[in-house]
Amino acid sequence: MPDSVHPLSNALEDCLEAMLELQDLCGTIRITDIAARLSIAKPTATQAVARLKELGLARQETYGHVELSAEGHERASSVRHRHRLLRIFLSEVLGADAETADREACAMEHALGSETIARIEAFTAGFTKRTSRQDRGPQ
Amino acid sequence: MPDSVHPLSNALEDCLEAMLELQDLCGTIRITDIAARLSIAKPTATQAVARLKELGLARQETYGHVELSAEGHERASSVRHRHRLLRIFLSEVLGADAETADREACAMEHALGSETIARIEAFTAGFTKRTSRQDRGPQ
DNA sequence: ATGATTTGTTAGTAATATCTAACTTTACCC
DNA sequence: GGGTAAAGTTAGATATTACTAACAAATCAT
C-alpha cells in the first residue's frame, strides 16, 4: 500500500468517483470527460488528477490517458457505493425525487463514516423488504 | 431584508450555529467562545464574524461583543434545527452512538435541502411513535 | 489606578479549489 | 503529410478557510 488511509477532500473523492464511472462507461478516462462530468474547468480536472497521482491513487503520463491505481479503484468504489446507497435511501425510503436524491447523495457521501453507512444500508434493506411485502407475505 | 438567500458556506453556517448556542447558553457571544466551540483559532473566528457582518447576519463594533441580526438569528435557528433533527435521526432511528451522531449531524446539516429535512423529520416522528408503542399500545 | 491577564485584531503565510487566457501536444481528416 | 481541431497543460488570478506571531484594547484584581 502506497500510503495509509489519508482522508480525501470532497473534490478528490468526486474526482475518483467520476473516474470510475468513466472507466466503466467508456473504457478510458480523459481529463475532458472528468471535467464535463463534474462541471469543472479542464485545468481544475488536470490539477485534481495531479494530486491523485501524488497520492498514488491515479497514474498518467503527461498528455496520456488517466488510470486508477488499485488503491484508487478501491477508494473510488467505496465512494460510488456510498453514493448509490444514499441515493436509494433518499428516494426509496424518504420518497425524494430522483434529481434531489442524486444531488444530495453526492453531498452526503462525504459526510458519513462507514459505520453509519452500514447502518443506513441495513435499515434500507429492512425497509425495502418490509415495504415490498405488500400486505401479508409469508406469515 | 438585507440580502436574498445567499447560500452560506459550511464554515459560516457552523459559526452562526455556535453563536446562537452561545447566545442561549451565556447570554453573550464572544470571539473566544466561538473559536473554542468550533475548535478554530481566534483570528479565524474574527474573520468569520467579519464575513457575517458583511452579509448582514451579525453585528459587532470592533472590540465589542457580537450579536446576531434578525436574519442571522433565523438562519442560525434553521441550522440548529437541522443539526438536532439529524442527531436524533442518527441515534434514535439508526442507532448510532451519541458522539458519532453529533459529529455526522454536523456534517450532514449542510448537505440537505429543506425538503429532505422535512422528510426526515416526518419519518423520524413516525418511527419514534411506532417504536415507543412497545407491543400493543392503544387498540 | 496600574499592572497583568484576557480578549480581540492585524499581518503575513499556506493549502485547496476554482477560474480564464494562452500555449503545447496529440489526433484526425482529406 | 500537413493543417485544423480537440485535448491537455501552464501560468496567473481569486476566494475561502485555516494557521501563527505580534500587537492593541479591555478587564480585572489588588
mmCIF file of C-alpha atoms (C1' of nucleotides) in Angstrom:
data_model
loop_
_atom_site.group_PDB
_atom_site.id
_atom_site.type_symbol
_atom_site.label_atom_id
_atom_site.label_comp_id
_atom_site.label_asym_id
_atom_site.label_seq_id
_atom_site.Cartn_x
_atom_site.Cartn_y
_atom_site.Cartn_z
ATOM 1 C CA MET A 1 0.000 0.000 0.000
ATOM 2 C CA PRO A 2 1.420 3.374 -1.038
ATOM 3 C CA ASP A 3 0.018 5.290 1.881
ATOM 4 C CA SER A 4 -2.327 4.721 4.820
ATOM 5 C CA VAL A 5 -5.903 5.958 4.742
ATOM 6 C CA HIS A 6 -5.301 9.672 4.076
ATOM 7 C CA PRO A 7 -8.739 11.189 4.148
ATOM 8 C CA LEU A 8 -9.536 12.783 0.820
ATOM 9 C CA SER A 9 -11.255 16.096 0.220
ATOM 10 C CA ASN A 10 -14.733 16.098 -1.280
ATOM 11 C CA ALA A 11 -13.320 17.345 -4.561
ATOM 12 C CA LEU A 12 -10.845 14.478 -4.797
ATOM 13 C CA GLU A 13 -13.443 11.890 -3.848
ATOM 14 C CA ASP A 14 -15.752 13.268 -6.502
ATOM 15 C CA CYS A 15 -12.926 13.061 -8.983
ATOM 16 C CA LEU A 16 -12.214 9.427 -8.135
ATOM 17 C CA GLU A 17 -15.874 8.583 -8.463
ATOM 18 C CA ALA A 18 -16.123 10.282 -11.843
ATOM 19 C CA MET A 19 -13.034 8.412 -12.990
ATOM 20 C CA LEU A 20 -14.511 5.069 -12.030
ATOM 21 C CA GLU A 21 -17.760 5.821 -13.817
ATOM 22 C CA LEU A 22 -15.886 6.897 -16.929
ATOM 23 C CA GLN A 23 -13.732 3.806 -16.779
ATOM 24 C CA ASP A 24 -16.835 1.632 -16.717
ATOM 25 C CA LEU A 25 -18.768 3.696 -19.238
ATOM 26 C CA CYS A 26 -16.102 4.485 -21.821
ATOM 27 C CA GLY A 27 -13.257 2.139 -21.057
ATOM 28 C CA THR A 28 -10.906 5.121 -20.763
ATOM 29 C CA ILE A 29 -10.605 8.153 -18.555
ATOM 30 C CA ARG A 30 -9.969 11.544 -20.084
ATOM 31 C CA ILE A 31 -9.424 14.883 -18.411
ATOM 32 C CA THR A 32 -12.079 16.470 -20.593
ATOM 33 C CA ASP A 33 -14.662 13.899 -19.547
ATOM 34 C CA ILE A 34 -13.850 14.221 -15.871
ATOM 35 C CA ALA A 35 -14.258 17.974 -16.212
ATOM 36 C CA ALA A 36 -17.576 17.617 -18.032
ATOM 37 C CA ARG A 37 -18.933 15.124 -15.537
ATOM 38 C CA LEU A 38 -18.052 17.284 -12.549
ATOM 39 C CA SER A 39 -18.912 20.549 -14.289
ATOM 40 C CA ILE A 40 -15.479 22.000 -13.653
ATOM 41 C CA ALA A 41 -12.936 23.555 -15.997
ATOM 42 C CA LYS A 42 -10.323 21.322 -17.577
ATOM 43 C CA PRO A 43 -7.378 22.802 -15.696
ATOM 44 C CA THR A 44 -9.200 22.055 -12.472
ATOM 45 C CA ALA A 45 -9.529 18.437 -13.528
ATOM 46 C CA THR A 46 -5.868 18.320 -14.527
ATOM 47 C CA GLN A 47 -4.944 19.570 -11.106
ATOM 48 C CA ALA A 48 -7.154 17.118 -9.260
ATOM 49 C CA VAL A 49 -5.668 14.243 -11.229
ATOM 50 C CA ALA A 50 -2.205 15.567 -10.457
ATOM 51 C CA ARG A 51 -2.989 15.392 -6.762
ATOM 52 C CA LEU A 52 -4.382 11.899 -7.074
ATOM 53 C CA LYS A 53 -1.185 10.897 -8.839
ATOM 54 C CA GLU A 54 0.871 12.287 -5.973
ATOM 55 C CA LEU A 55 -1.248 10.270 -3.570
ATOM 56 C CA GLY A 56 -0.716 7.119 -5.564
ATOM 57 C CA LEU A 57 -4.382 6.823 -6.485
ATOM 58 C CA ALA A 58 -4.044 7.541 -10.181
ATOM 59 C CA ARG A 59 -1.476 7.121 -12.909
ATOM 60 C CA GLN A 60 -0.966 9.198 -16.018
ATOM 61 C CA GLU A 61 1.945 10.187 -18.127
ATOM 62 C CA THR A 62 1.739 13.759 -19.306
ATOM 63 C CA TYR A 63 -0.692 14.071 -22.223
ATOM 64 C CA GLY A 64 -1.517 10.398 -21.848
ATOM 65 C CA HIS A 65 -4.683 8.840 -20.587
ATOM 66 C CA VAL A 66 -5.549 8.518 -16.943
ATOM 67 C CA GLU A 67 -5.825 5.322 -14.936
ATOM 68 C CA LEU A 68 -6.855 4.428 -11.440
ATOM 69 C CA SER A 69 -4.317 2.576 -9.329
ATOM 70 C CA ALA A 70 -5.502 -0.441 -7.375
ATOM 71 C CA GLU A 71 -5.909 1.703 -4.298
ATOM 72 C CA GLY A 72 -7.576 4.445 -6.305
ATOM 73 C CA HIS A 73 -10.038 1.948 -7.666
ATOM 74 C CA GLU A 74 -10.845 0.749 -4.184
ATOM 75 C CA ARG A 75 -11.412 4.240 -2.865
ATOM 76 C CA ALA A 76 -13.492 5.143 -5.893
ATOM 77 C CA SER A 77 -15.650 2.050 -5.462
ATOM 78 C CA SER A 78 -16.256 2.942 -1.876
ATOM 79 C CA VAL A 79 -17.367 6.450 -2.799
ATOM 80 C CA ARG A 80 -19.620 5.150 -5.526
ATOM 81 C CA HIS A 81 -21.124 2.600 -3.186
ATOM 82 C CA ARG A 82 -21.981 5.314 -0.706
ATOM 83 C CA HIS A 83 -23.431 7.456 -3.414
ATOM 84 C CA ARG A 84 -25.677 4.710 -4.734
ATOM 85 C CA LEU A 85 -26.797 3.622 -1.316
ATOM 86 C CA LEU A 86 -27.652 7.146 -0.256
ATOM 87 C CA ARG A 87 -29.495 7.787 -3.480
ATOM 88 C CA ILE A 88 -31.638 4.735 -2.872
ATOM 89 C CA PHE A 89 -32.207 5.657 0.740
ATOM 90 C CA LEU A 90 -33.275 9.184 -0.168
ATOM 91 C CA SER A 91 -35.621 8.097 -2.921
ATOM 92 C CA GLU A 92 -36.996 4.762 -1.753
ATOM 93 C CA VAL A 93 -37.142 5.289 1.978
ATOM 94 C CA LEU A 94 -37.710 9.022 2.198
ATOM 95 C CA GLY A 95 -39.509 9.487 -1.107
ATOM 96 C CA ALA A 96 -37.307 12.225 -2.557
ATOM 97 C CA ASP A 97 -37.446 12.754 -6.303
ATOM 98 C CA ALA A 98 -34.661 11.258 -8.393
ATOM 99 C CA GLU A 99 -32.871 14.510 -9.080
ATOM 100 C CA THR A 100 -32.832 15.639 -5.454
ATOM 101 C CA ALA A 101 -31.823 12.186 -4.286
ATOM 102 C CA ASP A 102 -28.837 12.155 -6.595
ATOM 103 C CA ARG A 103 -27.706 15.667 -5.768
ATOM 104 C CA GLU A 104 -27.939 15.223 -2.043
ATOM 105 C CA ALA A 105 -26.475 11.737 -2.097
ATOM 106 C CA CYS A 106 -23.445 13.358 -3.667
ATOM 107 C CA ALA A 107 -23.240 15.866 -0.829
ATOM 108 C CA MET A 108 -23.840 13.313 1.922
ATOM 109 C CA GLU A 109 -21.448 10.710 0.606
ATOM 110 C CA HIS A 110 -18.536 12.678 2.008
ATOM 111 C CA ALA A 111 -20.086 13.303 5.389
ATOM 112 C CA LEU A 112 -20.786 9.862 6.766
ATOM 113 C CA GLY A 113 -18.452 7.297 8.288
ATOM 114 C CA SER A 114 -18.509 3.672 7.242
ATOM 115 C CA GLU A 115 -20.349 2.670 10.370
ATOM 116 C CA THR A 116 -23.247 4.983 9.632
ATOM 117 C CA ILE A 117 -23.224 3.922 6.011
ATOM 118 C CA ALA A 118 -23.572 0.330 7.153
ATOM 119 C CA ARG A 119 -26.477 1.278 9.393
ATOM 120 C CA ILE A 120 -28.265 3.019 6.554
ATOM 121 C CA GLU A 121 -27.611 0.040 4.343
ATOM 122 C CA ALA A 122 -29.152 -2.357 6.830
ATOM 123 C CA PHE A 123 -32.025 -0.046 7.509
ATOM 124 C CA THR A 124 -32.778 0.438 3.833
ATOM 125 C CA ALA A 125 -32.665 -3.289 3.169
ATOM 126 C CA GLY A 126 -35.090 -3.942 6.007
ATOM 127 C CA PHE A 127 -37.369 -1.153 4.913
ATOM 128 C CA THR A 128 -37.477 -2.313 1.330
ATOM 129 C CA LYS A 129 -38.309 -5.876 2.336
ATOM 130 C CA ARG A 130 -40.970 -4.754 4.793
ATOM 131 C CA THR A 131 -42.493 -2.440 2.235
ATOM 132 C CA SER A 132 -42.443 -4.741 -0.766
ATOM 133 C CA ARG A 133 -44.262 -7.449 1.135
ATOM 134 C CA GLN A 134 -47.483 -5.593 0.282
ATOM 135 C CA ASP A 135 -49.880 -6.731 2.997
ATOM 136 C CA ARG A 136 -49.460 -10.318 4.178
ATOM 137 C CA GLY A 137 -46.477 -12.032 2.585
ATOM 138 C CA PRO A 138 -45.010 -15.220 4.111
ATOM 139 C CA GLN A 139 -46.644 -15.319 7.549
ATOM 140 C CA MET B 1 -34.264 42.099 4.225
ATOM 141 C CA PRO B 2 -30.604 42.929 3.713
ATOM 142 C CA ASP B 3 -29.991 40.321 1.066
ATOM 143 C CA SER B 4 -31.796 37.401 -0.534
ATOM 144 C CA VAL B 5 -30.999 33.839 0.443
ATOM 145 C CA HIS B 6 -27.279 33.798 -0.281
ATOM 146 C CA PRO B 7 -26.251 30.247 0.429
ATOM 147 C CA LEU B 8 -23.666 30.169 3.197
ATOM 148 C CA SER B 9 -20.554 28.050 3.353
ATOM 149 C CA ASN B 10 -20.346 25.280 5.906
ATOM 150 C CA ALA B 11 -17.901 27.325 7.937
ATOM 151 C CA LEU B 12 -20.244 30.287 8.141
ATOM 152 C CA GLU B 13 -23.241 28.137 8.979
ATOM 153 C CA ASP B 14 -21.249 26.486 11.743
ATOM 154 C CA CYS B 15 -20.308 29.903 13.031
ATOM 155 C CA LEU B 16 -23.910 31.075 13.089
ATOM 156 C CA GLU B 17 -24.950 27.935 14.908
ATOM 157 C CA ALA B 18 -22.221 28.359 17.509
ATOM 158 C CA MET B 19 -23.246 31.962 18.004
ATOM 159 C CA LEU B 20 -26.843 31.018 18.649
ATOM 160 C CA GLU B 21 -25.856 28.380 21.151
ATOM 161 C CA LEU B 22 -23.594 30.810 22.946
ATOM 162 C CA GLN B 23 -26.312 33.425 22.966
ATOM 163 C CA ASP B 24 -28.658 30.972 24.638
ATOM 164 C CA LEU B 25 -26.052 29.488 26.951
ATOM 165 C CA CYS B 26 -24.166 32.568 28.070
ATOM 166 C CA GLY B 27 -26.341 35.478 27.077
ATOM 167 C CA THR B 28 -23.427 36.956 25.113
ATOM 168 C CA ILE B 29 -21.345 35.932 22.170
ATOM 169 C CA ARG B 30 -17.580 36.286 22.298
ATOM 170 C CA ILE B 31 -14.994 35.586 19.650
ATOM 171 C CA THR B 32 -13.024 33.415 22.056
ATOM 172 C CA ASP B 33 -16.029 31.246 22.770
ATOM 173 C CA ILE B 34 -16.927 30.848 19.128
ATOM 174 C CA ALA B 35 -13.354 29.779 18.454
ATOM 175 C CA ALA B 36 -13.383 27.305 21.342
ATOM 176 C CA ARG B 37 -16.717 25.831 20.334
ATOM 177 C CA LEU B 38 -15.650 25.306 16.738
ATOM 178 C CA SER B 39 -12.083 24.332 17.607
ATOM 179 C CA ILE B 40 -10.616 27.029 15.423
ATOM 180 C CA ALA B 41 -8.095 29.760 16.167
ATOM 181 C CA LYS B 42 -9.370 33.119 17.335
ATOM 182 C CA PRO B 43 -8.341 35.010 14.207
ATOM 183 C CA THR B 44 -10.334 32.524 12.184
ATOM 184 C CA ALA B 45 -13.379 33.287 14.296
ATOM 185 C CA THR B 46 -12.795 37.025 13.959
ATOM 186 C CA GLN B 47 -12.678 36.598 10.239
ATOM 187 C CA ALA B 48 -15.837 34.510 10.064
ATOM 188 C CA VAL B 49 -17.707 37.068 12.126
ATOM 189 C CA ALA B 50 -16.400 39.806 9.832
ATOM 190 C CA ARG B 51 -17.921 37.997 6.887
ATOM 191 C CA LEU B 52 -21.205 37.533 8.668
ATOM 192 C CA LYS B 53 -21.202 41.246 9.412
ATOM 193 C CA GLU B 54 -20.704 41.999 5.734
ATOM 194 C CA LEU B 55 -23.628 39.730 4.945
ATOM 195 C CA GLY B 56 -25.823 41.491 7.456
ATOM 196 C CA LEU B 57 -26.153 38.419 9.642
ATOM 197 C CA ALA B 58 -24.156 39.698 12.603
ATOM 198 C CA ARG B 59 -23.344 42.999 14.247
ATOM 199 C CA GLN B 60 -20.280 43.944 16.230
ATOM 200 C CA GLU B 61 -18.334 47.086 16.802
ATOM 201 C CA THR B 62 -14.615 46.477 16.902
ATOM 202 C CA TYR B 63 -13.577 45.017 20.261
ATOM 203 C CA GLY B 64 -17.220 44.920 21.286
ATOM 204 C CA HIS B 65 -19.438 41.920 21.718
ATOM 205 C CA VAL B 66 -21.060 40.091 18.866
ATOM 206 C CA GLU B 67 -24.768 39.912 18.104
ATOM 207 C CA LEU B 68 -26.912 38.095 15.620
ATOM 208 C CA SER B 69 -29.115 40.214 13.392
ATOM 209 C CA ALA B 70 -32.722 39.157 12.962
ATOM 210 C CA GLU B 71 -31.828 37.402 9.741
ATOM 211 C CA GLY B 72 -28.728 35.877 11.306
ATOM 212 C CA HIS B 73 -30.838 34.505 14.112
ATOM 213 C CA GLU B 74 -33.243 32.973 11.645
ATOM 214 C CA ARG B 75 -30.504 31.328 9.648
ATOM 215 C CA ALA B 76 -28.811 30.109 12.802
ATOM 216 C CA SER B 77 -32.040 28.614 14.094
ATOM 217 C CA SER B 78 -32.526 26.778 10.862
ATOM 218 C CA VAL B 79 -29.044 25.301 11.041
ATOM 219 C CA ARG B 80 -29.523 24.277 14.647
ATOM 220 C CA HIS B 81 -32.845 22.707 13.861
ATOM 221 C CA ARG B 82 -31.252 20.606 11.157
ATOM 222 C CA HIS B 83 -28.443 19.624 13.439
ATOM 223 C CA ARG B 84 -30.745 18.494 16.224
ATOM 224 C CA LEU B 85 -33.053 16.627 13.916
ATOM 225 C CA LEU B 86 -30.221 14.802 12.220
ATOM 226 C CA ARG B 87 -28.655 13.926 15.538
ATOM 227 C CA ILE B 88 -31.902 12.355 16.667
ATOM 228 C CA PHE B 89 -32.349 10.559 13.397
ATOM 229 C CA LEU B 90 -28.845 9.136 13.523
ATOM 230 C CA SER B 91 -29.096 7.985 17.110
ATOM 231 C CA GLU B 92 -32.744 7.028 17.559
ATOM 232 C CA VAL B 93 -33.555 5.660 14.142
ATOM 233 C CA LEU B 94 -30.215 4.312 13.026
ATOM 234 C CA GLY B 95 -28.777 3.527 16.446
ATOM 235 C CA ALA B 96 -25.526 5.455 16.136
ATOM 236 C CA ASP B 97 -23.751 6.352 19.361
ATOM 237 C CA ALA B 98 -24.157 9.881 20.682
ATOM 238 C CA GLU B 99 -20.718 11.103 19.696
ATOM 239 C CA THR B 100 -20.926 9.820 16.116
ATOM 240 C CA ALA B 101 -24.477 11.105 15.769
ATOM 241 C CA ASP B 102 -23.429 14.587 16.768
ATOM 242 C CA ARG B 103 -20.338 14.686 14.584
ATOM 243 C CA GLU B 104 -22.097 13.424 11.483
ATOM 244 C CA ALA B 105 -25.203 15.516 12.064
ATOM 245 C CA CYS B 106 -22.859 18.473 11.893
ATOM 246 C CA ALA B 107 -21.514 17.299 8.560
ATOM 247 C CA MET B 108 -24.926 16.416 7.107
ATOM 248 C CA GLU B 109 -26.657 19.575 8.198
ATOM 249 C CA HIS B 110 -25.036 21.470 5.338
ATOM 250 C CA ALA B 111 -25.782 18.873 2.698
ATOM 251 C CA LEU B 112 -29.539 18.519 2.761
ATOM 252 C CA GLY B 113 -32.242 20.777 1.371
ATOM 253 C CA SER B 114 -35.256 21.771 3.400
ATOM 254 C CA GLU B 115 -37.456 19.332 1.579
ATOM 255 C CA THR B 116 -35.305 16.376 2.562
ATOM 256 C CA ILE B 117 -35.023 17.705 6.084
ATOM 257 C CA ALA B 118 -38.808 17.775 6.272
ATOM 258 C CA ARG B 119 -38.970 14.199 5.023
ATOM 259 C CA ILE B 120 -36.502 13.039 7.639
ATOM 260 C CA GLU B 121 -38.441 14.899 10.261
ATOM 261 C CA ALA B 122 -41.699 13.198 9.318
ATOM 262 C CA PHE B 123 -40.028 9.843 9.043
ATOM 263 C CA THR B 124 -38.351 10.153 12.420
ATOM 264 C CA ALA B 125 -41.583 11.220 14.089
ATOM 265 C CA GLY B 126 -43.393 8.219 12.626
ATOM 266 C CA PHE B 127 -40.616 5.868 13.568
ATOM 267 C CA THR B 128 -40.427 7.088 17.138
ATOM 268 C CA LYS B 129 -44.184 6.724 17.615
ATOM 269 C CA ARG B 130 -44.214 3.271 16.073
ATOM 270 C CA THR B 131 -41.283 2.153 18.187
ATOM 271 C CA SER B 132 -42.311 3.627 21.516
ATOM 272 C CA ARG B 133 -45.664 1.875 21.371
ATOM 273 C CA GLN B 134 -43.833 -1.085 22.897
ATOM 274 C CA ASP B 135 -46.017 -4.023 21.872
ATOM 275 C CA ARG B 136 -49.731 -3.272 21.841
ATOM 276 C CA GLY B 137 -50.452 0.351 22.777
ATOM 277 C CA PRO B 138 -53.871 1.880 22.128
ATOM 278 C CA GLN B 139 -56.017 -0.601 20.123
ATOM 279 C "C1'" DA C 1 -5.325 53.232 39.251
ATOM 280 C "C1'" DT C 2 -1.965 50.481 37.390
ATOM 281 C "C1'" DG C 3 -0.122 46.166 36.015
ATOM 282 C "C1'" DA C 4 -1.107 41.644 34.444
ATOM 283 C "C1'" DT C 5 -4.279 38.713 32.135
ATOM 284 C "C1'" DT C 6 -7.552 38.041 28.807
ATOM 285 C "C1'" DT C 7 -9.660 39.210 24.631
ATOM 286 C "C1'" DG C 8 -9.630 40.757 20.116
ATOM 287 C "C1'" DT C 9 -7.320 42.367 15.859
ATOM 288 C "C1'" DT C 10 -3.735 42.740 12.173
ATOM 289 C "C1'" DA C 11 -0.443 40.982 9.247
ATOM 290 C "C1'" DG C 12 1.509 37.522 6.828
ATOM 291 C "C1'" DT C 13 1.523 32.673 5.187
ATOM 292 C "C1'" DA C 14 -0.373 28.326 3.310
ATOM 293 C "C1'" DA C 15 -3.443 24.928 1.200
ATOM 294 C "C1'" DT C 16 -7.437 23.966 -1.527
ATOM 295 C "C1'" DA C 17 -10.403 24.667 -5.217
ATOM 296 C "C1'" DT C 18 -11.830 27.465 -8.582
ATOM 297 C "C1'" DC C 19 -11.426 30.243 -12.925
ATOM 298 C "C1'" DT C 20 -9.602 32.342 -17.685
ATOM 299 C "C1'" DA C 21 -6.189 33.012 -21.136
ATOM 300 C "C1'" DA C 22 -2.586 31.375 -23.615
ATOM 301 C "C1'" DC C 23 0.186 27.743 -25.064
ATOM 302 C "C1'" DT C 24 1.590 22.866 -26.438
ATOM 303 C "C1'" DT C 25 0.534 18.235 -27.904
ATOM 304 C "C1'" DT C 26 -1.977 14.890 -29.962
ATOM 305 C "C1'" DA C 27 -5.317 13.249 -33.060
ATOM 306 C "C1'" DC C 28 -7.876 13.319 -37.102
ATOM 307 C "C1'" DC C 29 -9.118 14.186 -41.804
ATOM 308 C "C1'" DC C 30 -8.539 14.888 -46.576
ATOM 309 C "C1'" DG D 1 1.850 14.536 -44.605
ATOM 310 C "C1'" DG D 2 0.242 18.865 -43.267
ATOM 311 C "C1'" DG D 3 -3.203 21.697 -41.207
ATOM 312 C "C1'" DT D 4 -7.002 22.139 -38.192
ATOM 313 C "C1'" DA D 5 -9.497 20.744 -34.261
ATOM 314 C "C1'" DA D 6 -9.580 18.696 -29.892
ATOM 315 C "C1'" DA D 7 -7.294 17.625 -25.671
ATOM 316 C "C1'" DG D 8 -4.199 18.716 -22.159
ATOM 317 C "C1'" DT D 9 -1.039 21.772 -19.669
ATOM 318 C "C1'" DT D 10 0.966 26.022 -17.713
ATOM 319 C "C1'" DA D 11 0.650 30.342 -15.785
ATOM 320 C "C1'" DG D 12 -1.522 33.588 -13.200
ATOM 321 C "C1'" DA D 13 -5.539 35.307 -10.602
ATOM 322 C "C1'" DT D 14 -9.156 34.935 -6.975
ATOM 323 C "C1'" DA D 15 -11.805 33.308 -2.908
ATOM 324 C "C1'" DT D 16 -12.158 30.601 1.210
ATOM 325 C "C1'" DT D 17 -10.522 28.695 5.248
ATOM 326 C "C1'" DA D 18 -7.137 27.955 8.112
ATOM 327 C "C1'" DC D 19 -2.790 28.927 10.873
ATOM 328 C "C1'" DT D 20 0.979 31.592 13.860
ATOM 329 C "C1'" DA D 21 3.153 35.617 15.619
ATOM 330 C "C1'" DA D 22 2.823 40.005 17.102
ATOM 331 C "C1'" DC D 23 0.269 43.772 18.650
ATOM 332 C "C1'" DA D 24 -3.666 46.578 20.722
ATOM 333 C "C1'" DA D 25 -7.548 47.041 23.689
ATOM 334 C "C1'" DA D 26 -10.339 45.860 27.553
ATOM 335 C "C1'" DT D 27 -10.986 43.737 32.011
ATOM 336 C "C1'" DC D 28 -9.819 42.587 36.488
ATOM 337 C "C1'" DA D 29 -7.698 42.326 40.854
ATOM 338 C "C1'" DT D 30 -5.312 44.114 44.268
#
